[in-house]
XYZ file of C-alpha atoms in Angstrom:
297
model
C -1.071 97.160 76.765
C 0.484 93.932 77.973
C -1.695 90.877 78.370
C 0.560 88.247 79.958
C 3.147 87.912 82.657
C 6.098 85.609 82.258
C 9.152 85.105 84.415
C 11.911 82.590 85.046
C 12.934 81.708 88.597
C 16.164 80.270 89.977
C 16.123 78.681 93.425
C 18.456 76.396 95.380
C 17.243 73.100 96.816
C 18.130 69.480 97.481
C 16.564 66.381 95.894
C 13.072 67.590 95.028
C 11.288 64.848 93.100
C 11.719 61.056 93.182
C 10.503 58.473 90.687
C 9.515 54.855 91.321
C 13.026 53.623 92.087
C 14.597 50.186 91.668
C 14.852 47.728 94.552
C 15.899 49.630 97.672
C 17.221 52.606 95.669
C 15.071 55.755 95.436
C 15.908 57.465 92.151
C 15.531 61.153 91.397
C 13.697 62.211 88.265
C 16.328 62.985 85.633
C 16.910 64.338 82.158
C 19.839 63.072 80.076
C 21.481 65.488 77.652
C 23.325 64.612 74.467
C 26.701 65.610 75.909
C 26.400 62.906 78.577
C 25.440 65.179 81.470
C 22.500 64.213 83.674
C 20.219 66.826 85.264
C 17.588 66.283 87.935
C 14.229 67.994 87.839
C 11.065 68.669 89.779
C 8.090 68.110 87.501
C 5.637 70.864 86.692
C 2.992 68.684 88.380
C 4.955 68.786 91.655
C 5.281 72.573 91.378
C 1.544 72.858 90.754
C 0.817 70.666 93.780
C 2.882 72.867 96.096
C 1.502 76.095 94.640
C -2.063 74.914 95.297
C -1.132 73.594 98.761
C 0.444 76.899 99.741
C -2.439 78.830 98.170
C -4.753 76.956 100.501
C -2.496 77.600 103.507
C -1.984 81.315 102.838
C -5.223 82.357 101.129
C -7.671 79.525 101.870
C -7.997 78.395 98.266
C -10.891 75.935 98.129
C -9.692 72.310 97.862
C -13.123 70.724 98.453
C -13.583 70.291 94.726
C -12.848 66.635 93.920
C -15.387 64.110 92.597
C -14.546 60.429 93.199
C -17.745 58.906 91.773
C -16.757 58.821 88.099
C -14.003 56.211 88.271
C -11.240 58.733 87.659
C -10.656 61.567 90.100
C -11.690 64.919 88.672
C -13.338 68.178 89.655
C -16.985 68.186 90.698
C -19.534 69.090 88.026
C -21.157 71.777 90.173
C -17.893 73.550 91.032
C -16.900 76.448 88.769
C -14.006 78.879 88.598
C -15.972 81.174 90.887
C -15.561 78.528 93.613
C -11.987 77.471 92.859
C -8.861 79.523 92.220
C -7.140 76.266 91.302
C -9.609 75.522 88.499
C -9.403 79.105 87.292
C -5.599 79.216 87.107
C -4.683 75.618 86.294
C -7.661 74.450 84.260
C -9.691 71.244 84.444
C -11.271 68.377 82.531
C -14.764 67.167 83.440
C -15.901 64.020 81.643
C -19.438 62.794 81.064
C -21.988 62.849 78.277
C -20.320 66.064 77.263
C -16.746 66.628 78.338
C -15.814 70.130 79.450
C -12.220 71.271 79.289
C -10.502 74.421 80.479
C -6.860 74.772 79.380
C -4.490 76.076 82.033
C -4.173 79.843 82.345
C -0.964 79.450 84.378
C 1.655 77.493 82.444
C 4.609 75.971 84.322
C 7.758 74.315 83.058
C 9.667 71.618 84.921
C 12.210 72.968 87.410
C 15.456 71.610 85.918
C 18.776 71.656 87.743
C 21.404 74.035 86.412
C 24.217 71.808 87.689
C 24.771 68.186 86.545
C 23.955 65.288 88.846
C 27.173 63.620 90.091
C 25.635 60.392 91.436
C 25.695 61.314 95.134
C 23.900 58.745 97.311
C 22.699 58.612 100.898
C 22.684 55.315 102.810
C 19.780 54.919 105.252
C 18.651 52.432 107.870
C 15.839 52.303 110.391
C 18.273 51.250 113.118
C 16.518 53.337 115.759
C 13.298 51.371 115.406
C 14.964 47.992 114.815
C 17.017 48.168 118.011
C 13.893 48.712 120.094
C 12.606 45.248 119.215
C 15.980 43.538 118.669
C 15.493 43.192 114.906
C 17.813 43.643 111.932
C 17.565 47.097 110.368
C 16.205 47.606 106.858
C 18.543 49.281 104.371
C 17.878 51.859 101.695
C 19.761 54.152 99.344
C 18.442 57.456 98.076
C 19.954 59.660 95.417
C 20.872 63.179 96.534
C 21.446 66.291 94.476
C 21.797 69.817 95.792
C 21.675 72.322 92.953
C 20.310 75.523 91.556
C 17.075 74.886 89.647
C 15.235 77.021 87.090
C 11.625 77.021 85.946
C 9.402 79.383 83.970
C 5.867 80.660 84.566
C 3.558 82.228 81.971
C 0.119 83.612 82.856
C -2.392 84.746 80.226
C -4.073 87.616 82.089
C -6.892 87.961 79.563
C -8.142 84.437 80.360
C -8.151 84.712 84.160
C -11.702 84.678 85.510
C -13.350 83.854 82.151
C -14.866 80.420 81.543
C -17.980 78.887 79.953
C -19.746 82.248 79.683
C -18.910 83.113 83.294
C -16.803 86.200 84.008
C -15.594 87.193 87.448
C -15.178 90.745 88.708
C -11.958 92.493 87.697
C -11.041 92.879 91.392
C -11.298 89.108 91.809
C -9.147 88.482 88.733
C -6.490 90.871 90.010
C -6.577 89.418 93.512
C -6.115 85.861 92.241
C -3.095 86.718 90.105
C -1.519 88.694 92.950
C -2.108 85.824 95.358
C -0.421 83.495 92.874
C 2.601 85.802 92.732
C 2.821 85.850 96.529
C 2.706 82.047 96.580
C 5.556 81.777 94.053
C 7.606 84.260 96.067
C 7.239 82.115 99.203
C 7.025 78.671 97.589
C 8.312 75.636 99.494
C 8.119 71.866 99.260
C 7.633 69.117 101.859
C 9.565 65.965 100.959
C 10.934 63.042 102.988
C 10.865 64.827 106.333
C 12.410 68.001 104.907
C 10.954 71.371 104.000
C 12.825 72.779 101.019
C 12.487 76.428 100.025
C 11.712 77.123 96.390
C 11.748 80.875 96.950
C 13.538 82.745 94.160
C 17.212 83.596 94.455
C 16.961 85.153 90.988
C 13.960 86.063 88.869
C 13.680 87.746 85.479
C 10.565 88.690 83.559
C 7.693 91.129 83.385
C 4.310 91.905 81.860
C 4.402 91.484 78.076
C 2.197 92.102 75.006
C 2.013 88.350 74.291
C 1.893 85.158 76.353
C 5.290 83.599 75.731
C 7.940 82.024 78.013
C 10.688 84.341 76.791
C 13.427 83.284 79.222
C 12.708 79.551 79.310
C 16.027 77.745 78.762
C 17.874 81.066 78.486
C 18.767 81.474 82.159
C 21.822 79.301 82.711
C 25.115 79.161 84.561
C 28.282 79.894 82.625
C 29.839 76.470 81.963
C 33.342 77.713 82.769
C 32.392 79.377 86.057
C 33.148 78.066 89.544
C 31.446 81.011 91.270
C 27.916 80.476 89.948
C 28.084 83.195 87.289
C 24.949 83.504 85.193
C 25.271 83.560 81.415
C 24.248 87.152 80.764
C 24.925 86.923 77.032
C 21.903 84.687 76.454
C 19.791 87.019 78.597
C 20.942 90.000 76.498
C 19.900 88.198 73.316
C 16.383 87.713 74.684
C 16.208 91.337 75.812
C 16.875 92.402 72.210
C 14.079 90.209 70.851
C 11.175 92.157 69.351
C 7.480 91.315 69.002
C 6.211 93.663 66.318
C 7.537 97.029 67.416
C 7.855 95.938 71.055
C 11.278 95.138 72.471
C 11.282 92.515 75.235
C 13.928 94.331 77.270
C 11.629 97.341 77.668
C 9.218 95.251 79.753
C 11.757 93.176 81.698
C 13.198 93.534 85.190
C 15.430 91.383 87.421
C 15.177 90.534 91.101
C 17.916 88.723 93.017
C 19.228 87.833 96.459
C 22.712 89.280 96.982
C 25.746 87.122 97.652
C 24.656 84.186 95.477
C 26.229 84.829 92.070
C 29.766 85.704 91.067
C 28.722 88.314 88.495
C 25.756 89.910 90.295
C 27.451 93.320 89.947
C 26.523 93.095 86.245
C 22.816 92.398 86.827
C 21.877 96.090 86.852
C 23.336 96.523 83.371
C 21.758 93.260 82.171
C 18.366 94.505 83.388
C 18.939 97.871 81.701
C 18.571 99.701 85.001
C 15.640 97.633 86.286
C 17.313 95.338 88.818
C 16.602 95.099 92.543
C 15.543 92.703 95.263
C 13.214 89.755 94.749
C 10.652 91.571 96.914
C 10.885 94.660 94.697
C 10.437 92.499 91.581
C 7.195 90.954 92.789
C 5.897 94.247 94.168
C 6.416 95.906 90.781
C 4.803 92.983 88.954
C 1.765 93.058 91.253
C 1.409 96.789 90.568
C 1.530 96.151 86.813
C -1.147 93.474 87.168
C -3.360 95.944 89.079
C -2.910 98.548 86.328
C -3.739 95.980 83.663
C -7.036 95.160 85.350
C -7.716 98.791 86.193
C -7.822 98.102 89.931
C -6.861 100.888 92.333
C -4.723 99.839 95.268
């Protein structure tokens, strides 16, 4: 029986995560590769922030959990995983005479662009405000990058709802994982007056015998493609990977939004007959989670 879910998501968005910047230039967070290409990324911390924010908006996840009396902001001593989905899924560190640590159950990678950054810039002024009081406008430049991005999620189902001798009901464990999946399906980000959708245009994964990010770094665009073809060869190699006597492809399905990729007609074969819509992907995964926990729905 599987004990972890893992999947890799592709979404399309513009300029998701800025660093400190230099002077009046707001710089995107970037990764430089050895071949000279530069890729932008949204950090795993920013993804976590938006997942928790949306969890609160959609499912009323408790955010009244922060202690500010210890010098560094951390979770309150008297709040446990029973009170906080966030602490249950993403872990915590409580310091004191005896520090208590819970490693994250949900593991996220950075969301890294699949297309190189080409140094696009946007020139801004606050002319509208300056003209009202007959002042000179302030100037700013911000880096812009619209791209496909990919990130990977891995959730150790056996550790959900178990902490410090406390174990939650199986129905609660199941409900929390299913809520998390709904949040990822609808994920969005508020940034600089924009609301960017991080909802999947492509997703591949499943429920597996081990907790491992199988498709991390394996879901890429073909470098020679101008129609956003995915590299299905690397996906096929992962599908053929075995863990003991278990073949990864036997547990894996694909969900995608039509009209986005040049070779989407090949996705059904790549998924070995288990390809469909993004909605169908998450519905099937939620059903597998319910079966794992033995919850009838």
